[in-house]
Amino acid sequence: MKTATVFAAIGLAGATAALPKSGDDSGSGSDAGTCTANLLATLCDYPSSGSAFNVASGSPEHCWRYCYEHGQCNFAVFVKQNPFADTGGSCSIYPGRVFDKTLGEDGATCSHPLTYVYDAPKCEGVPTPSDGVPSACAAAVGTPSAVAEVCNYPAPSKTCFSECALASGASHCLSMCAKAEKCSYVVFYANNEAQSPFASGNCWMYPEGSYDSAKAGKCDGKPNQFVYKNTCPPPPPKSTSTDSSPSATATGGGGSGGGSSGSKSEDGSSQGTATKSAGASGTGAASATKTPNAAPTALAVNGGLAMGAALLLFNGI
């Protein structure tokens, strides 16, 4: 029964395709809100920011949004694909850096300058990682400052189930920590090409304790783990429903089921993302949360794996 094996492979491939990819997303996927930015310079060329911070872009407005969503983005470079069209091109951002005009080629030296440099955009209604966190710590989440930059720091646990998740950057990681029931500090594992805390990676959340520098290992190159302390107050405890009347309506899948996805890091630690739903007296809800630059991995991956596993079992029978 080779057919079942083929379909199982398709299921696994579908699960993999649902995972977010670094550098191929235009942002959160939402068109909510508006952005504006000032033109700083028109150049013939400007050094690339690398694939981790470069995306296809349909317009300068899209590029501004991409810059704004990443945080600590001081300028954005939009390169037009066609000198005679206003749409289509690429967007590069340089988080944590400032624009240096001397690095680019002046627009007067070429017949069709296509590189447009804009300052930090101002946006309204565009989602950011600091949305939903207490105002007292919103600035710390939006522009986080690492207390340490290390390598080979151990994950929160061997399974790294509920404490680990995919994140679009350190700010997003700290935001998840701030909204968790228990989270003392985080380690953002920047397993992206640039090894940057501004690009996608893994978020390790430690429910209690404090960062222990003695547990960090040696770095072969530049540090790829960034440690941040959670300065946000703990969220209020979730209320528990005791309604057991027949009129109670169930939403989603019900019960207390959940899903998880995981991967193994380069240092041997396990990471994963997890979604959980809890029901009260037979009612419950199952949901996947959408985050900037991240797909709802838990539900998507489990669906593909379940289909593949079922068909493999059928093949064995």
Short mmCIF file of C-alpha atoms in Angstrom, two decimals:
data_model
loop_
_atom_site.label_atom_id
_atom_site.label_comp_id
_atom_site.label_asym_id
_atom_site.label_seq_id
_atom_site.Cartn_x
_atom_site.Cartn_y
_atom_site.Cartn_z
CA MET A 1 0.00 0.00 0.00
CA LYS A 2 2.41 2.67 -1.18
CA THR A 3 -0.48 5.11 -1.59
CA ALA A 4 -0.90 5.52 2.16
CA THR A 5 2.79 6.27 2.56
CA VAL A 6 2.58 8.96 -0.12
CA PHE A 7 -0.40 10.61 1.57
CA ALA A 8 1.36 10.47 4.93
CA ALA A 9 4.29 12.34 3.42
CA ILE A 10 1.87 14.91 2.02
CA GLY A 11 0.40 15.38 5.50
CA LEU A 12 3.82 15.98 6.99
CA ALA A 13 4.75 18.37 4.19
CA GLY A 14 1.57 20.33 4.82
CA ALA A 15 2.48 20.65 8.48
CA THR A 16 5.92 21.97 7.60
CA ALA A 17 4.48 24.50 5.15
CA ALA A 18 2.35 25.99 7.93
CA LEU A 19 5.39 27.07 9.91
CA PRO A 20 6.46 30.71 9.53
CA LYS A 21 9.48 31.43 7.36
CA SER A 22 12.03 34.10 8.04
CA GLY A 23 12.01 36.94 5.57
CA ASP A 24 9.05 35.89 3.41
CA ASP A 25 6.21 37.57 5.31
CA SER A 26 5.05 41.11 4.70
CA GLY A 27 4.24 41.63 8.36
CA SER A 28 1.23 40.64 10.41
CA GLY A 29 -0.91 40.05 7.33
CA SER A 30 -3.37 42.70 8.51
CA ASP A 31 -4.20 45.84 6.52
CA ALA A 32 -5.58 47.62 9.57
CA GLY A 33 -4.38 51.12 10.32
CA THR A 34 -2.40 53.68 8.36
CA CYS A 35 1.25 54.71 8.24
CA THR A 36 3.17 57.76 7.05
CA ALA A 37 6.90 58.41 6.67
CA ASN A 38 9.18 61.16 5.38
CA LEU A 39 11.49 60.66 2.43
CA LEU A 40 15.11 61.04 3.55
CA ALA A 41 16.95 60.35 0.31
CA THR A 42 16.68 59.00 -3.23
CA LEU A 43 19.68 56.84 -4.10
CA CYS A 44 20.95 54.59 -6.82
CA ASP A 45 21.82 51.86 -4.32
CA TYR A 46 22.16 51.10 -0.61
CA PRO A 47 23.79 48.10 1.14
CA SER A 48 21.48 45.13 1.74
CA SER A 49 20.20 44.38 5.22
CA GLY A 50 20.31 40.62 4.59
CA SER A 51 17.53 38.15 3.85
CA ALA A 52 16.27 38.20 7.46
CA PHE A 53 15.15 41.81 7.01
CA ASN A 54 14.29 41.97 3.33
CA VAL A 55 10.86 41.19 1.87
CA ALA A 56 8.97 41.63 -1.37
CA SER A 57 6.90 44.79 -1.07
CA GLY A 58 4.07 46.16 -3.14
CA SER A 59 4.44 49.81 -2.15
CA PRO A 60 6.26 52.22 0.17
CA GLU A 61 3.24 52.12 2.50
CA HIS A 62 3.65 48.38 2.89
CA CYS A 63 7.35 48.90 3.61
CA TRP A 64 6.54 51.45 6.34
CA ARG A 65 4.18 48.99 7.99
CA TYR A 66 6.81 46.24 7.87
CA CYS A 67 9.31 48.58 9.54
CA TYR A 68 6.84 49.69 12.22
CA GLU A 69 5.81 46.15 13.12
CA HIS A 70 9.40 45.11 13.80
CA GLY A 71 10.13 47.82 16.35
CA GLN A 72 13.40 49.71 16.82
CA CYS A 73 13.31 50.33 13.07
CA ASN A 74 14.72 53.81 12.46
CA PHE A 75 14.52 53.81 8.68
CA ALA A 76 13.31 51.71 5.76
CA VAL A 77 14.57 51.34 2.19
CA PHE A 78 12.05 50.71 -0.58
CA VAL A 79 13.51 49.72 -3.97
CA LYS A 80 11.17 50.07 -6.93
CA GLN A 81 11.13 47.22 -9.42
CA ASN A 82 10.17 49.42 -12.34
CA PRO A 83 11.14 53.10 -12.73
CA PHE A 84 7.88 53.79 -14.56
CA ALA A 85 5.49 52.09 -12.08
CA ASP A 86 4.53 53.14 -8.56
CA THR A 87 4.00 49.62 -7.21
CA GLY A 88 6.13 46.51 -6.87
CA GLY A 89 9.58 46.25 -5.37
CA SER A 90 11.41 45.19 -2.23
CA CYS A 91 11.69 46.51 1.31
CA SER A 92 14.75 46.41 3.57
CA ILE A 93 14.80 47.42 7.21
CA TYR A 94 17.75 47.91 9.56
CA PRO A 95 16.53 47.49 13.18
CA GLY A 96 18.73 49.16 15.76
CA ARG A 97 20.77 51.04 13.13
CA VAL A 98 20.67 54.60 11.82
CA PHE A 99 20.68 55.71 8.20
CA ASP A 100 24.11 56.62 6.82
CA LYS A 101 23.82 58.34 3.44
CA THR A 102 27.54 57.92 2.75
CA LEU A 103 27.04 54.15 2.46
CA GLY A 104 24.77 54.56 -0.55
CA GLU A 105 25.30 55.73 -4.11
CA ASP A 106 23.93 59.22 -4.68
CA GLY A 107 20.86 59.41 -6.89
CA ALA A 108 22.50 61.98 -9.18
CA THR A 109 24.98 59.39 -10.46
CA CYS A 110 22.43 57.14 -12.20
CA SER A 111 19.75 57.76 -14.80
CA HIS A 112 16.91 56.10 -12.85
CA PRO A 113 17.39 56.16 -9.05
CA LEU A 114 15.07 53.50 -7.66
CA THR A 115 16.12 53.35 -4.00
CA TYR A 116 13.97 55.42 -1.64
CA VAL A 117 14.95 55.85 2.00
CA TYR A 118 12.26 56.77 4.54
CA ASP A 119 12.56 57.71 8.21
CA ALA A 120 10.88 55.82 11.07
CA PRO A 121 7.19 55.57 10.14
CA LYS A 122 4.36 56.86 12.27
CA CYS A 123 1.37 54.52 12.33
CA GLU A 124 -2.10 54.43 13.80
CA GLY A 125 -4.11 51.26 14.30
CA VAL A 126 -1.27 48.95 13.29
CA PRO A 127 -0.77 46.04 15.73
CA THR A 128 2.52 45.82 17.63
CA PRO A 129 3.91 43.32 20.18
CA SER A 130 3.29 45.77 23.03
CA ASP A 131 -0.47 45.76 22.39
CA GLY A 132 -2.37 44.29 25.32
CA VAL A 133 0.39 44.62 27.92
CA PRO A 134 0.11 46.98 30.92
CA SER A 135 0.96 50.58 30.06
CA ALA A 136 3.59 50.67 32.79
CA CYS A 137 5.76 48.18 30.90
CA ALA A 138 4.66 48.80 27.28
CA ALA A 139 7.85 50.72 26.48
CA ALA A 140 10.04 47.93 27.89
CA VAL A 141 8.22 45.39 25.72
CA GLY A 142 8.24 47.58 22.60
CA THR A 143 11.96 48.38 22.85
CA PRO A 144 13.44 45.62 25.02
CA SER A 145 16.95 45.85 26.41
CA ALA A 146 18.79 42.56 26.96
CA VAL A 147 20.37 41.95 30.35
CA ALA A 148 22.74 39.42 28.74
CA GLU A 149 23.76 38.06 25.31
CA VAL A 150 24.95 34.45 25.60
CA CYS A 151 25.10 31.01 23.98
CA ASN A 152 24.04 27.50 25.04
CA TYR A 153 21.79 28.59 27.90
CA PRO A 154 19.52 25.67 28.87
CA ALA A 155 15.84 25.63 27.93
CA PRO A 156 13.22 25.91 30.72
CA SER A 157 12.58 22.16 30.69
CA LYS A 158 13.48 19.02 28.77
CA THR A 159 10.13 18.91 26.99
CA CYS A 160 9.83 22.70 26.64
CA PHE A 161 6.11 22.39 25.99
CA SER A 162 4.09 25.26 27.43
CA GLU A 163 7.16 27.43 28.11
CA CYS A 164 8.39 27.61 24.51
CA ALA A 165 6.96 29.20 21.38
CA LEU A 166 7.87 30.70 18.04
CA ALA A 167 8.30 34.47 18.05
CA SER A 168 8.78 37.13 15.39
CA GLY A 169 11.43 38.81 17.52
CA ALA A 170 12.53 39.56 21.07
CA SER A 171 9.77 42.14 21.56
CA HIS A 172 7.11 39.59 20.61
CA CYS A 173 8.77 37.05 22.93
CA LEU A 174 8.68 39.46 25.88
CA SER A 175 5.06 40.30 25.07
CA MET A 176 4.07 36.63 25.38
CA CYS A 177 5.92 36.47 28.70
CA ALA A 178 4.10 39.55 29.97
CA LYS A 179 0.73 37.98 29.17
CA ALA A 180 1.56 34.56 30.67
CA GLU A 181 0.25 33.56 34.08
CA LYS A 182 3.79 33.01 35.33
CA CYS A 183 6.91 34.31 33.61
CA SER A 184 9.97 35.75 35.33
CA TYR A 185 12.31 36.18 32.37
CA VAL A 186 12.81 35.02 28.79
CA VAL A 187 15.61 33.84 26.57
CA PHE A 188 15.09 34.68 22.90
CA TYR A 189 17.00 32.13 20.83
CA ALA A 190 17.76 33.95 17.58
CA ASN A 191 18.17 30.96 15.29
CA ASN A 192 17.87 33.12 12.20
CA GLU A 193 20.46 33.91 9.54
CA ALA A 194 21.43 37.24 11.10
CA GLN A 195 21.36 35.87 14.68
CA SER A 196 19.44 39.03 15.48
CA PRO A 197 16.85 39.62 18.22
CA PHE A 198 14.83 41.62 15.70
CA ALA A 199 14.16 38.62 13.41
CA SER A 200 12.23 35.41 14.03
CA GLY A 201 13.37 32.79 16.51
CA ASN A 202 12.37 30.73 19.54
CA CYS A 203 11.03 32.19 22.77
CA TRP A 204 11.85 30.40 26.02
CA MET A 205 9.80 31.57 29.00
CA TYR A 206 10.95 30.78 32.53
CA PRO A 207 7.98 30.77 34.96
CA GLU A 208 10.08 31.52 38.06
CA GLY A 209 13.59 32.20 39.24
CA SER A 210 16.09 34.56 37.66
CA TYR A 211 18.73 34.41 34.96
CA ASP A 212 21.84 32.50 36.08
CA SER A 213 24.94 33.51 34.10
CA ALA A 214 26.78 30.41 35.35
CA LYS A 215 24.50 28.21 33.22
CA ALA A 216 25.49 29.91 29.94
CA GLY A 217 28.05 28.22 27.71
CA LYS A 218 30.79 29.51 25.45
CA CYS A 219 30.06 31.09 22.09
CA ASP A 220 31.86 29.90 18.96
CA GLY A 221 30.88 33.14 17.22
CA LYS A 222 28.50 35.97 18.03
CA PRO A 223 25.89 35.39 20.79
CA ASN A 224 22.56 34.01 19.61
CA GLN A 225 20.60 34.02 22.87
CA PHE A 226 19.24 37.25 24.33
CA VAL A 227 18.02 37.40 27.92
CA TYR A 228 15.26 39.79 29.00
CA LYS A 229 13.69 40.35 32.41
CA ASN A 230 9.92 40.61 32.61
CA THR A 231 9.11 43.94 34.27
CA CYS A 232 5.35 43.67 33.76
CA PRO A 233 3.04 42.93 36.70
CA PRO A 234 1.38 39.49 36.57
CA PRO A 235 -1.98 39.48 34.77
CA PRO A 236 -5.12 39.11 36.89
CA PRO A 237 -6.14 35.48 37.53
CA LYS A 238 -8.51 34.05 34.98
CA SER A 239 -12.06 33.61 36.19
CA THR A 240 -13.48 30.08 36.20
CA SER A 241 -16.99 29.46 34.94
CA THR A 242 -19.22 27.10 36.97
CA ASP A 243 -22.27 27.32 34.71
CA SER A 244 -23.55 23.80 34.08
CA SER A 245 -27.01 24.65 32.79
CA PRO A 246 -28.24 22.91 29.58
CA SER A 247 -28.44 26.30 27.85
CA ALA A 248 -24.66 26.74 27.97
CA THR A 249 -23.28 26.85 24.45
CA ALA A 250 -20.03 25.14 23.50
CA THR A 251 -17.69 26.80 21.03
CA GLY A 252 -14.77 25.33 19.13
CA GLY A 253 -13.74 21.77 19.76
CA GLY A 254 -14.70 21.65 23.46
CA GLY A 255 -13.07 19.67 26.20
CA SER A 256 -9.55 20.26 27.39
CA GLY A 257 -7.65 19.35 24.27
CA GLY A 258 -4.76 21.25 22.82
CA GLY A 259 -2.03 21.06 20.23
CA SER A 260 1.66 21.54 20.13
CA SER A 261 4.48 21.82 17.68
CA GLY A 262 8.14 21.47 18.45
CA SER A 263 11.60 21.55 16.97
CA LYS A 264 15.09 20.78 18.17
CA SER A 265 17.55 23.63 18.53
CA GLU A 266 21.18 23.57 17.45
CA ASP A 267 22.32 23.16 21.06
CA GLY A 268 20.11 20.11 21.62
CA SER A 269 17.36 21.85 23.58
CA SER A 270 13.76 21.31 22.61
CA GLN A 271 11.37 24.09 21.83
CA GLY A 272 7.76 24.17 20.79
CA THR A 273 4.55 26.07 20.62
CA ALA A 274 1.40 25.03 22.35
CA THR A 275 -2.25 25.98 22.45
CA LYS A 276 -4.52 24.79 25.21
CA SER A 277 -8.25 25.07 25.74
CA ALA A 278 -10.06 24.38 28.95
CA GLY A 279 -13.75 23.61 29.30
CA ALA A 280 -16.04 24.12 32.27
CA SER A 281 -18.76 21.54 32.87
CA GLY A 282 -18.56 20.19 29.36
CA THR A 283 -18.12 23.50 27.55
CA GLY A 284 -14.89 24.73 26.07
CA ALA A 285 -13.18 26.53 23.23
CA ALA A 286 -10.29 25.72 20.98
CA SER A 287 -8.44 28.51 19.27
CA ALA A 288 -5.16 29.44 17.62
CA THR A 289 -3.67 32.86 18.24
CA LYS A 290 -2.24 34.76 15.29
CA THR A 291 0.96 36.68 16.01
CA PRO A 292 3.00 38.94 13.75
CA ASN A 293 4.95 36.93 11.20
CA ALA A 294 3.78 33.68 12.68
CA ALA A 295 1.17 31.18 11.49
CA PRO A 296 -1.12 29.35 13.97
CA THR A 297 1.36 26.49 14.05
CA ALA A 298 -0.10 24.29 16.74
CA LEU A 299 -3.37 23.48 14.98
CA ALA A 300 -1.88 23.35 11.50
CA VAL A 301 0.99 21.03 12.39
CA ASN A 302 -1.14 18.63 14.39
CA GLY A 303 -3.62 18.34 11.54
CA GLY A 304 -0.91 17.32 9.07
CA LEU A 305 0.77 14.94 11.49
CA ALA A 306 -2.52 13.31 12.46
CA MET A 307 -3.41 12.62 8.84
CA GLY A 308 0.06 11.27 8.12
CA ALA A 309 0.12 9.07 11.21
CA ALA A 310 -3.33 7.64 10.49
CA LEU A 311 -2.44 6.69 6.96
CA LEU A 312 0.89 5.18 8.01
CA LEU A 313 -1.01 2.99 10.51
CA PHE A 314 -3.45 1.97 7.78
CA ASN A 315 -0.48 1.10 5.55
CA GLY A 316 0.91 -1.15 8.30
CA ILE A 317 -2.43 -2.93 8.62
#
